[in-house]
Coordinates of C-alpha atoms and ligand atoms in Angstrom, one line a residue:
X4 CA 25.2 -83.2 -5.7
X5 CA 22.9 -80.7 -7.8
X6 CA 24.1 -77.3 -6.6
X7 CA 20.5 -76.0 -6.7
X8 CA 19.9 -78.3 -3.4
X9 CA 21.5 -75.4 -1.5
X10 CA 18.8 -73.0 -2.3
X11 CA 16.0 -75.8 -1.4
X12 CA 17.7 -76.2 1.9
X13 CA 18.0 -72.7 2.8
X14 CA 14.2 -72.0 1.8
X15 CA 13.4 -75.0 4.4
X16 CA 15.1 -73.5 7.4
X17 CA 14.8 -69.6 6.5
X18 CA 11.6 -69.5 4.5
X19 CA 10.9 -65.7 5.6
X20 CA 14.3 -64.4 5.3
X21 CA 14.5 -61.7 2.4
X22 CA 16.1 -63.2 -0.4
X23 CA 15.7 -61.2 -3.7
X24 CA 15.9 -57.4 -3.7
X25 CA 15.6 -54.8 -6.4
X26 CA 17.6 -51.8 -4.7
X27 CA 16.1 -51.8 -1.2
X28 CA 12.8 -53.3 -2.1
X29 CA 12.4 -57.0 -1.3
X30 CA 10.8 -59.0 -4.3
X31 CA 11.0 -62.4 -2.8
X32 CA 11.7 -64.2 0.5
X33 CA 13.6 -67.7 0.5
X34 CA 10.2 -69.5 0.3
X35 CA 9.1 -67.5 -2.7
X36 CA 12.5 -67.6 -4.4
X37 CA 12.5 -71.5 -4.1
X38 CA 8.8 -71.7 -5.2
X39 CA 9.4 -69.7 -8.3
X40 CA 12.6 -71.8 -9.0
X41 CA 10.6 -74.9 -8.8
X42 CA 8.0 -73.5 -11.2
X43 CA 10.7 -72.4 -13.6
X44 CA 12.4 -75.7 -13.5
X45 CA 9.1 -77.5 -13.9
X46 CA 8.1 -75.5 -17.0
X47 CA 11.7 -76.0 -18.5
X48 CA 11.3 -79.8 -17.9
X49 CA 7.5 -80.4 -18.5
X50 CA 6.6 -77.7 -21.1
X51 CA 9.8 -76.8 -22.8
X52 CA 11.2 -80.4 -23.0
X53 CA 14.5 -79.5 -21.6
X54 CA 16.1 -82.7 -20.3
X55 CA 18.9 -83.0 -17.6
X56 CA 22.1 -82.2 -19.2
X57 CA 20.5 -80.0 -21.9
X58 CA 22.1 -76.3 -22.2
X59 CA 19.8 -73.4 -21.5
X60 CA 21.5 -69.9 -22.2
X61 CA 21.0 -66.5 -20.8
X62 CA 21.7 -63.3 -22.6
X63 CA 20.6 -60.5 -20.3
X64 CA 21.6 -57.6 -18.0
X65 CA 21.6 -58.2 -14.3
X66 CA 18.2 -58.6 -12.7
X67 CA 16.4 -60.7 -10.0
X68 CA 14.9 -62.7 -12.7
X69 CA 18.4 -63.7 -13.9
X70 CA 19.2 -65.4 -10.5
X71 CA 15.8 -67.3 -10.8
X72 CA 16.5 -68.3 -14.0
X73 CA 20.0 -69.6 -13.2
X74 CA 18.5 -71.8 -10.2
X75 CA 15.5 -72.8 -12.3
X76 CA 17.9 -74.2 -14.9
X77 CA 20.1 -76.2 -12.3
X78 CA 17.0 -77.4 -10.4
X79 CA 16.0 -78.9 -13.7
X80 CA 19.1 -80.8 -14.0
X81 CA 20.1 -78.6 -17.0
X82 CA 23.5 -76.6 -17.7
X83 CA 23.3 -72.8 -17.5
X84 CA 25.2 -70.8 -20.3
X85 CA 25.4 -67.2 -19.1
X86 CA 26.4 -65.0 -21.9
X87 CA 28.0 -61.7 -21.4
X88 CA 25.3 -59.1 -22.0
X89 CA 27.6 -56.6 -23.7
X90 CA 28.3 -59.0 -26.6
X91 CA 26.8 -58.2 -30.1
X92 CA 23.7 -60.5 -30.7
X93 CA 25.7 -62.1 -33.5
X94 CA 28.4 -63.3 -31.1
X95 CA 25.6 -64.3 -28.6
X96 CA 23.9 -66.3 -31.2
X97 CA 27.2 -67.9 -32.1
X98 CA 27.4 -69.2 -28.5
X99 CA 23.9 -70.4 -28.3
X100 CA 24.6 -72.4 -31.4
X101 CA 28.0 -73.7 -30.2
X102 CA 26.3 -74.8 -26.7
X103 CA 23.4 -76.3 -28.5
X104 CA 21.3 -74.7 -26.3
X105 CA 17.6 -75.8 -26.1
X106 CA 16.1 -72.5 -24.7
X107 CA 17.7 -69.0 -24.4
X108 CA 16.4 -66.5 -21.9
X109 CA 17.1 -63.1 -23.3
X110 CA 16.2 -59.5 -22.7
X111 CA 13.3 -58.5 -24.7
X112 CA 15.2 -55.9 -26.6
X113 CA 17.2 -58.8 -28.3
X114 CA 14.4 -61.2 -28.8
X115 CA 13.4 -60.2 -32.6
X116 CA 17.2 -59.9 -33.5
X117 CA 18.0 -63.2 -31.9
X118 CA 14.9 -65.0 -33.4
X119 CA 16.1 -64.3 -36.8
X120 CA 19.6 -65.1 -36.3
X121 CA 18.7 -68.5 -34.7
X122 CA 15.8 -69.2 -37.1
X123 CA 17.5 -72.3 -38.4
X124 CA 18.0 -73.8 -34.9
X125 CA 15.3 -75.5 -32.5
X126 CA 16.3 -73.2 -29.6
X127 CA 13.2 -71.4 -28.2
X128 CA 13.9 -67.8 -27.1
X129 CA 12.1 -66.6 -24.0
X130 CA 12.0 -62.9 -22.9
X131 CA 13.5 -62.8 -19.4
X132 CA 12.2 -59.3 -18.5
X133 CA 8.3 -59.3 -19.6
X134 CA 5.3 -61.4 -19.0
X135 CA 6.7 -64.6 -20.8
X136 CA 8.8 -65.1 -17.8
X137 CA 6.1 -64.6 -15.5
X138 CA 4.4 -67.7 -17.1
X139 CA 7.5 -69.6 -16.0
X140 CA 7.3 -68.6 -12.6
X141 CA 3.6 -69.7 -12.4
X142 CA 4.3 -73.1 -14.2
X143 CA 4.0 -76.6 -12.9
X144 CA 6.5 -77.0 -10.0
X145 CA 9.2 -79.5 -10.1
X146 CA 9.3 -80.6 -6.4
X147 CA 13.0 -81.6 -5.8
X148 CA 16.2 -80.7 -7.8
X149 CA 17.2 -83.3 -10.3
X150 CA 19.9 -85.5 -8.9
X151 CA 23.2 -84.8 -10.3
X152 CA 26.8 -86.0 -9.6
X153 CA 29.6 -83.8 -8.7
X154 CA 31.2 -84.2 -12.1
X155 CA 28.1 -83.4 -14.0
X156 CA 28.4 -79.9 -15.9
X157 CA 26.4 -77.2 -14.3
X158 CA 27.9 -73.9 -15.9
X159 CA 29.1 -73.7 -19.5
X160 CA 31.1 -70.3 -19.2
X161 CA 32.4 -68.9 -22.3
X162 CA 35.7 -66.9 -22.1
X163 CA 36.0 -63.6 -23.5
X164 CA 38.0 -65.0 -26.5
X165 CA 40.4 -62.0 -27.1
X166 CA 42.0 -64.2 -29.7
X167 CA 39.7 -66.3 -31.9
X168 CA 36.3 -67.5 -30.9
X169 CA 35.4 -67.8 -27.3
X170 CA 36.0 -71.2 -25.6
X171 CA 33.3 -72.8 -23.5
X172 CA 34.7 -73.8 -20.1
X173 CA 32.9 -76.8 -18.7
X174 CA 32.4 -76.1 -14.9
X175 CA 30.7 -79.0 -12.9
X176 CA 28.5 -79.0 -9.6
X177 CA 31.8 -80.2 -7.7
X178 CA 33.9 -77.3 -9.3
X179 CA 31.4 -74.8 -8.0
X180 CA 30.9 -76.4 -4.7
X181 CA 34.8 -76.4 -4.3
X182 CA 34.8 -72.6 -5.3
X183 CA 31.9 -71.7 -2.8
X184 CA 33.2 -73.5 0.2
X185 CA 36.7 -72.5 -0.1
X186 CA 35.6 -68.9 0.1
X187 CA 34.6 -69.2 3.6
X188 CA 38.0 -70.6 4.5
X189 CA 40.2 -68.1 2.6
X190 CA 38.4 -65.1 1.4
X191 CA 35.6 -64.1 3.7
X192 CA 32.7 -64.9 6.1
X193 CA 29.2 -64.5 5.1
X194 CA 26.3 -64.3 7.5
X195 CA 22.4 -64.4 7.0
X196 CA 22.1 -60.5 7.7
X197 CA 24.5 -59.7 4.8
X198 CA 23.7 -58.7 1.4
X199 CA 25.5 -59.4 -1.9
X200 CA 25.4 -56.6 -4.4
X201 CA 25.5 -57.7 -8.0
X202 CA 27.4 -54.7 -9.1
X203 CA 29.4 -56.5 -12.0
X204 CA 28.0 -58.8 -14.6
X205 CA 26.1 -61.8 -13.1
X206 CA 27.2 -63.8 -16.2
X207 CA 30.7 -63.9 -14.5
X208 CA 32.5 -63.7 -11.4
X209 CA 29.9 -61.7 -9.5
X210 CA 27.1 -64.3 -10.5
X211 CA 29.4 -67.1 -9.6
X212 CA 29.6 -65.6 -6.0
X213 CA 25.7 -66.1 -5.4
X214 CA 26.4 -69.5 -3.9
X215 CA 27.9 -68.5 -0.6
X216 CA 25.0 -66.2 -0.2
X217 CA 22.4 -68.6 -1.0
X218 CA 24.0 -71.1 1.5
X219 CA 23.9 -68.5 4.3
X220 CA 20.5 -67.3 3.6
X221 CA 21.7 -63.7 3.0
X222 CA 20.1 -61.0 0.8
X223 CA 20.7 -60.9 -3.1
X224 CA 20.7 -57.3 -4.4
X225 CA 20.3 -56.1 -7.9
X226 CA 21.1 -52.3 -8.1
X227 CA 18.3 -50.5 -10.0
X228 CA 20.8 -49.4 -12.6
X229 CA 21.8 -52.9 -13.4
X230 CA 25.5 -52.2 -13.2
X231 CA 28.2 -50.4 -11.7
X232 CA 27.6 -46.8 -10.6
X233 CA 29.5 -45.8 -7.6
X234 CA 27.3 -43.3 -6.1
X235 CA 24.3 -45.9 -6.3
X236 CA 26.5 -48.3 -4.6
X237 CA 27.5 -45.9 -1.8
X238 CA 23.9 -45.1 -1.3
X239 CA 22.5 -48.6 -1.3
X240 CA 25.3 -49.9 1.0
X241 CA 24.5 -47.3 3.6
X242 CA 20.9 -48.3 3.4
X243 CA 21.3 -52.0 3.2
X244 CA 24.2 -52.5 5.6
X245 CA 26.6 -55.7 5.6
X246 CA 27.1 -55.3 1.8
X247 CA 29.7 -57.6 -0.1
X248 CA 30.5 -57.1 -3.7
X249 CA 32.9 -58.1 -6.4
X250 CA 34.6 -55.4 -8.3
X251 CA 37.4 -55.4 -10.9
X252 CA 40.3 -53.1 -10.0
X253 CA 39.1 -50.5 -12.4
X254 CA 35.8 -50.2 -10.6
X255 CA 37.7 -50.0 -7.2
X256 CA 39.4 -47.0 -8.7
X257 CA 36.2 -45.3 -9.6
X258 CA 34.9 -45.8 -6.1
X259 CA 38.0 -44.2 -4.7
X260 CA 37.7 -41.3 -7.0
X261 CA 34.2 -40.7 -6.0
X262 CA 34.9 -41.3 -2.4
X263 CA 37.6 -38.6 -2.5
X264 CA 35.2 -36.1 -4.3
X265 CA 32.2 -36.7 -2.2
X266 CA 33.5 -37.7 1.1
X267 CA 31.8 -41.0 1.0
X268 CA 33.7 -43.3 3.6
X269 CA 32.1 -46.6 2.4
X270 CA 29.5 -47.0 5.3
X271 CA 27.6 -50.2 5.1
X272 CA 30.2 -51.9 2.8
X273 CA 31.5 -55.1 4.6
X274 CA 33.8 -56.5 1.9
X275 CA 34.8 -55.6 -1.6
X276 CA 36.4 -58.7 -3.3
X277 CA 38.8 -57.4 -6.0
X278 CA 40.2 -59.4 -8.7
X279 CA 40.0 -60.3 -12.4
X280 CA 42.7 -57.9 -13.4
X281 CA 45.9 -56.1 -12.0
X282 CA 45.3 -54.1 -8.8
X283 CA 48.1 -51.7 -8.8
X284 CA 50.0 -51.1 -5.4
X285 CA 49.2 -47.4 -5.4
X286 CA 45.6 -48.1 -5.8
X287 CA 45.1 -50.6 -3.2
X288 CA 47.0 -48.5 -0.7
X289 CA 44.8 -45.6 -1.5
X290 CA 41.6 -47.6 -1.3
X291 CA 42.3 -49.0 2.2
X292 CA 43.3 -45.4 3.1
X293 CA 40.0 -44.0 1.9
X294 CA 37.6 -46.9 2.5
X295 CA 39.4 -48.7 5.3
X296 CA 40.0 -52.6 5.8
X297 CA 37.1 -53.7 3.5
X298 CA 39.1 -55.4 0.7
X299 CA 40.1 -58.9 -0.2
X300 CA 41.8 -60.1 -3.3
X301 CA 41.2 -63.3 -5.3
X302 CA 42.9 -64.5 -8.5
X303 CA 41.2 -66.9 -10.6
X304 CA 40.0 -67.5 -14.2
X305 CA 37.2 -69.1 -15.9
X306 CA 39.0 -72.5 -15.9
X307 CA 39.4 -72.4 -12.2
X308 CA 36.7 -70.0 -11.3
X309 CA 37.5 -67.4 -8.7
X310 CA 39.7 -70.0 -6.9
X311 CA 43.4 -70.0 -7.5
X312 CA 44.9 -67.6 -4.8
X313 CA 43.4 -65.2 -2.2
X314 CA 44.8 -62.3 -0.2
X315 CA 42.6 -61.9 2.7
X316 CA 41.4 -58.7 4.4
X317 CA 43.9 -59.0 7.4
X318 CA 46.9 -59.2 5.0
X319 CA 45.4 -56.3 2.8
X320 CA 45.2 -54.1 6.0
X321 CA 48.2 -55.2 8.0
X322 CA 50.2 -52.0 7.7
X323 CA 52.5 -53.0 10.5
X324 CA 54.0 -56.2 8.8
X325 CA 57.4 -55.5 7.6
X326 CA 56.5 -57.0 4.2
X327 CA 53.2 -55.5 3.8
X328 CA 53.7 -53.6 0.6
X329 CA 55.4 -56.7 -1.1
X330 CA 52.3 -58.9 -0.1
X331 CA 49.8 -56.2 -1.1
X332 CA 51.4 -56.1 -4.6
X333 CA 51.0 -60.1 -4.8
X334 CA 47.7 -62.1 -5.4
X335 CA 48.3 -63.8 -2.0
X336 CA 48.6 -67.6 -1.4
X337 CA 47.1 -70.8 -2.9
X338 CA 43.4 -71.2 -1.8
X339 CA 42.9 -74.3 0.5
X340 CA 41.5 -76.6 -2.2
X341 CA 44.2 -76.1 -4.9
X342 CA 47.8 -76.7 -5.5
X343 CA 49.6 -73.9 -7.3
X344 CA 53.1 -74.0 -8.6
X345 CA 55.4 -72.0 -11.1
X346 CA 56.9 -74.0 -13.9
X347 CA 59.3 -73.6 -16.8
X348 CA 58.3 -74.5 -20.3
X349 CA 59.0 -78.2 -19.6
X350 CA 56.5 -78.2 -16.7
X351 CA 59.4 -78.4 -14.0
X352 CA 58.8 -76.3 -11.1
X353 CA 61.2 -73.4 -10.8
X354 CA 62.9 -72.2 -7.5
X355 CA 61.2 -69.3 -5.4
X356 CA 61.7 -65.8 -6.8
X357 CA 62.0 -67.2 -10.4
X358 CA 59.1 -66.2 -13.0
X359 CA 57.5 -69.0 -15.0
X360 CA 53.8 -70.0 -15.8
X361 CA 51.4 -70.5 -13.1
X362 CA 49.9 -74.0 -13.0
X363 CA 47.0 -75.1 -10.9
X364 CA 45.6 -78.6 -9.7
X365 CA 42.5 -79.3 -7.7
X366 CA 38.8 -79.6 -7.2
X367 CA 37.7 -76.2 -8.9
X368 CA 39.6 -77.0 -11.9
X369 CA 37.4 -77.3 -15.2
X370 CA 37.1 -80.7 -16.7
X371 CA 37.9 -79.1 -20.3
X372 CA 36.5 -77.1 -23.0
X373 CA 33.4 -77.8 -24.6
X374 CA 33.8 -79.7 -27.9
X375 CA 37.4 -78.6 -28.0
X376 CA 39.8 -81.4 -27.4
X377 CA 42.7 -79.8 -28.9
X378 CA 42.4 -76.6 -26.8
X379 CA 41.8 -78.9 -23.7
X380 CA 44.8 -81.0 -24.4
X381 CA 47.0 -77.8 -24.7
X382 CA 45.6 -76.3 -21.4
X383 CA 45.2 -79.3 -19.1
X384 CA 48.4 -81.3 -19.1
X385 CA 49.4 -84.1 -16.8
X386 CA 46.5 -83.2 -14.5
X387 CA 47.6 -79.4 -14.3
X388 CA 45.9 -76.3 -15.5
X389 CA 48.3 -74.2 -17.5
X390 CA 46.8 -70.7 -16.8
X391 CA 48.7 -68.7 -19.4
X392 CA 49.5 -66.3 -16.8
X393 CA 53.3 -65.6 -15.7
X394 CA 54.3 -65.1 -12.1
X395 CA 56.7 -65.9 -9.3
X396 CA 56.2 -67.2 -5.8
X397 CA 58.4 -66.0 -2.7
X398 CA 59.5 -68.3 0.0
X399 CA 56.3 -67.9 2.0
X400 CA 54.2 -68.8 -1.1
X401 CA 52.9 -65.4 -2.0
X402 CA 52.3 -65.4 -5.6
X403 CA 53.1 -62.2 -7.6
X404 CA 51.6 -62.1 -11.2
X405 CA 53.5 -60.7 -14.0
X406 CA 51.3 -60.7 -17.0
X407 CA 49.6 -62.9 -19.4
X408 CA 52.4 -64.8 -21.2
X409 CA 51.1 -63.3 -24.5
X410 CA 51.6 -59.7 -23.0
X411 CA 55.1 -60.2 -22.1
X412 CA 57.1 -57.7 -24.3
X413 CA 60.4 -59.2 -25.7
X414 CA 62.5 -56.1 -26.7
X415 CA 66.2 -56.8 -27.9
X416 CA 66.0 -60.3 -26.5
X417 CA 65.0 -59.2 -22.9
X418 CA 61.6 -60.0 -21.4
X419 CA 59.9 -57.1 -20.1
X420 CA 56.7 -57.3 -17.9
X421 CA 54.2 -54.4 -18.6
X422 CA 53.0 -54.7 -15.1
X423 CA 56.3 -53.5 -13.6
X424 CA 56.3 -50.6 -15.9
X425 CA 52.7 -49.8 -15.1
X426 CA 53.4 -50.0 -11.3
X427 CA 56.2 -47.4 -11.8
X428 CA 54.4 -45.0 -13.9
X429 CA 51.3 -45.0 -11.4
X430 CA 53.6 -43.8 -8.8
X431 CA 53.8 -40.4 -10.5
X432 CA 51.2 -38.2 -9.1
X433 CA 49.8 -37.1 -12.4
X434 CA 49.1 -40.4 -13.7
X435 CA 45.7 -41.7 -13.1
X436 CA 45.6 -44.9 -15.3
X437 CA 48.2 -46.6 -17.4
X438 CA 48.5 -49.5 -19.6
X439 CA 51.7 -50.8 -21.3
X440 CA 51.9 -52.9 -24.4
X441 CA 54.5 -54.0 -26.9
X442 CA 54.8 -52.6 -30.5
X443 CA 56.5 -54.2 -33.2
X444 CA 59.8 -52.9 -34.2
X445 CA 62.2 -53.7 -36.9
X446 CA 65.4 -53.5 -34.8
X447 CA 64.3 -54.6 -31.3
X448 CA 61.4 -56.9 -32.1
X449 CA 59.2 -54.9 -30.0
X450 CA 59.4 -51.7 -28.2
X451 CA 57.4 -50.6 -25.1
X452 CA 54.6 -48.2 -25.3
X453 CA 52.6 -46.7 -22.5
X454 CA 49.0 -45.4 -22.8
X455 CA 48.3 -42.9 -20.1
X456 CA 45.3 -41.2 -18.8
X457 CA 46.6 -38.0 -17.0
X458 CA 45.2 -37.1 -13.6
X459 CA 45.0 -33.6 -14.4
X460 CA 44.4 -33.3 -18.2
X461 CA 47.3 -32.0 -20.1
X462 CA 49.3 -31.7 -17.0
X463 CA 52.0 -34.3 -17.9
X464 CA 54.2 -35.0 -20.9
X465 CA 56.4 -37.7 -22.2
X466 CA 59.7 -36.0 -20.9
X467 CA 58.6 -36.0 -17.4
X468 CA 57.4 -39.6 -17.5
X469 CA 60.7 -40.7 -19.2
X470 CA 62.5 -38.9 -16.4
X471 CA 60.5 -40.6 -13.8
X472 CA 61.1 -44.0 -15.3
X473 CA 64.9 -43.4 -15.4
X474 CA 64.7 -42.8 -11.7
X475 CA 63.1 -46.1 -11.0
X476 CA 63.6 -48.8 -13.6
X477 CA 66.3 -50.0 -15.9
X478 CA 66.8 -47.9 -19.1
X479 CA 65.8 -50.8 -21.6
X480 CA 62.4 -51.2 -19.9
X481 CA 61.2 -47.6 -20.1
X482 CA 58.5 -46.8 -22.7
X483 CA 59.9 -45.5 -26.1
X484 CA 56.7 -44.0 -26.6
X485 CA 53.8 -42.5 -24.7
X486 CA 50.2 -42.1 -26.0
X487 CA 47.9 -39.9 -23.9
X488 CA 44.2 -40.9 -23.8
X489 CA 41.1 -39.7 -22.0
X490 CA 40.3 -43.1 -21.0
X491 CA 41.5 -46.7 -21.6
X492 CA 39.4 -49.1 -23.6
X493 CA 37.8 -51.6 -21.2
X494 CA 35.4 -54.5 -21.3
X495 CA 32.2 -54.6 -19.1
X496 CA 34.1 -56.4 -16.4
X497 CA 36.2 -53.2 -16.4
X498 CA 39.3 -55.1 -17.8
X499 CA 41.7 -53.1 -19.9
X500 CA 41.5 -54.2 -23.5
X501 CA 45.2 -54.4 -24.5
X502 CA 44.2 -55.8 -27.8
X503 CA 42.4 -52.5 -28.6
X504 CA 45.4 -50.6 -27.5
X505 CA 47.6 -52.7 -29.9
X506 CA 45.1 -52.2 -32.7
X507 CA 45.5 -48.3 -32.2
X508 CA 49.3 -48.8 -32.5
X509 CA 48.7 -50.3 -36.1
X510 CA 46.8 -47.3 -37.1
X511 CA 49.2 -44.3 -36.0
X512 CA 52.9 -44.2 -36.1
X513 CA 55.6 -42.3 -34.2
X514 CA 57.9 -44.4 -32.3
X515 CA 60.4 -42.6 -30.4
X516 CA 63.8 -44.4 -30.5
X517 CA 66.9 -44.0 -28.6
Ligands
AMP13 P1 38.7 -64.6 -17.0 O1 38.9 -66.0 -17.2 O2 38.0 -63.7 -17.8 O3 38.0 -64.3 -15.5 O4 40.2 -63.9 -16.8 C1 41.2 -64.5 -16.0 C2 42.3 -63.7 -16.1 O5 42.2 -62.5 -15.5 C3 43.5 -64.4 -15.3 O6 44.0 -65.5 -16.1 C4 44.6 -63.3 -15.0 O7 45.3 -63.1 -16.2 C5 43.5 -62.1 -14.7 N1 43.3 -61.9 -13.3 C6 42.4 -62.6 -12.5 N2 42.4 -62.2 -11.2 C7 43.5 -61.5 -11.2 C8 44.2 -60.6 -10.2 N3 43.8 -60.8 -9.0 N4 45.2 -59.9 -10.4 C9 45.7 -59.9 -11.7 N5 45.1 -60.3 -12.8 C10 44.2 -61.3 -12.6

């Protein structure tokens, strides 16, 4: 089934319901949203010569037009290629060429630059934020969504590519349907009076969560800032009510800080789904203290989008459960449409409590990487997705993530999981943020280095933190060096860039050895 059919159906049953909002202003109801989508699809198909299965890329910040473009592409039977808006135009051009896109919708400010970079290709570039896009909205309408099979590709999602070039994850209509429908079972309910706020990039998880809200005829709200501004989010939520949004843990941290400083209590926020990176125990406990039981966690990756495990609101908030903190430190249990197991290097399942690589199988798992059979063969083996994440499962099937396998530090032959050290350091009241990486060392192979953002600037030193670690973890795990930063480097999804921290280690020296 073409996933765009969901919009066409909702528009029939709820034509007058507000659909697209910029801040609190309604710019289209569902009838108008669907009409614009039919026109965009018709223009792509009849005027631009886009055929079913062709790729159409988007390189733009969050906007209402973004959602219209996505549905126009799907309605025409084409494949959307949403590109991270924070990439350099050269990187975006590389993706457009790798995907062999026929059309690129881009923010006006990039059009001239990208036209030069793509001058040799036959990709047409259309500004998504000016009158060029209005012409698409007024074009000839394509009445019904082009029929698609569940295994036809709908979304070509380029991974962040921290090592080498990004890889295109092929997500089918069926993968996206499984992701969307499972959300209602394992993550949260959505009702027609609800609103989804696109506070994180629509090219990624936040955009992937549009489907549940289209299905239920809820409101789609793009904040006027186009991004994540905690004050704006509190203000919009209070005015819109019943607001859901996806936030990376570092964004949740910023919400807590503002709530503490301003007294905001999260009025109007129904659900914050957090995930995409480690949520430290101290932070989620504080988040629930300050903002109440509004949080659910998901664990997923582009290759099984938003859908590996979930920790629902009740478990996050259930303080009376004897294992509440243990469960809160986990990423929850397998979502209903997938099997999850922990394997050793041979692919054999390891006993409960043992750390190994996390493997996933089920309906949301990608078909493979675009034009990259060797990467596909490495990642999809015997029907299982090898996530590259390390973790362990308890007797009740709660999964605790350790780290990406490539982030594990091997020091003197022992495996050290940075997450464990980070959790301990965050318990210190003067530590605001921390990230732990390995640094090459002639004798030990690697040593542990902690990058720390102090809560009160200058109020903490390495000696204090060393003593704190000695009180909580084995000696060999504690950092040999501390670096104090004003802030940690993050990408626009709010993920800490460990690769940049490792680069910093190459430029300065000063390892403190025992
Ligand atoms: P991406 O494919 O860019 O969405 O990145 C996916 C990766 O983010 C996963 O493989 C994990 O390493 C990490 N991740 C996703 N969700 C969580 C979570 N809830 N807790 C910790 N790490 C997560």
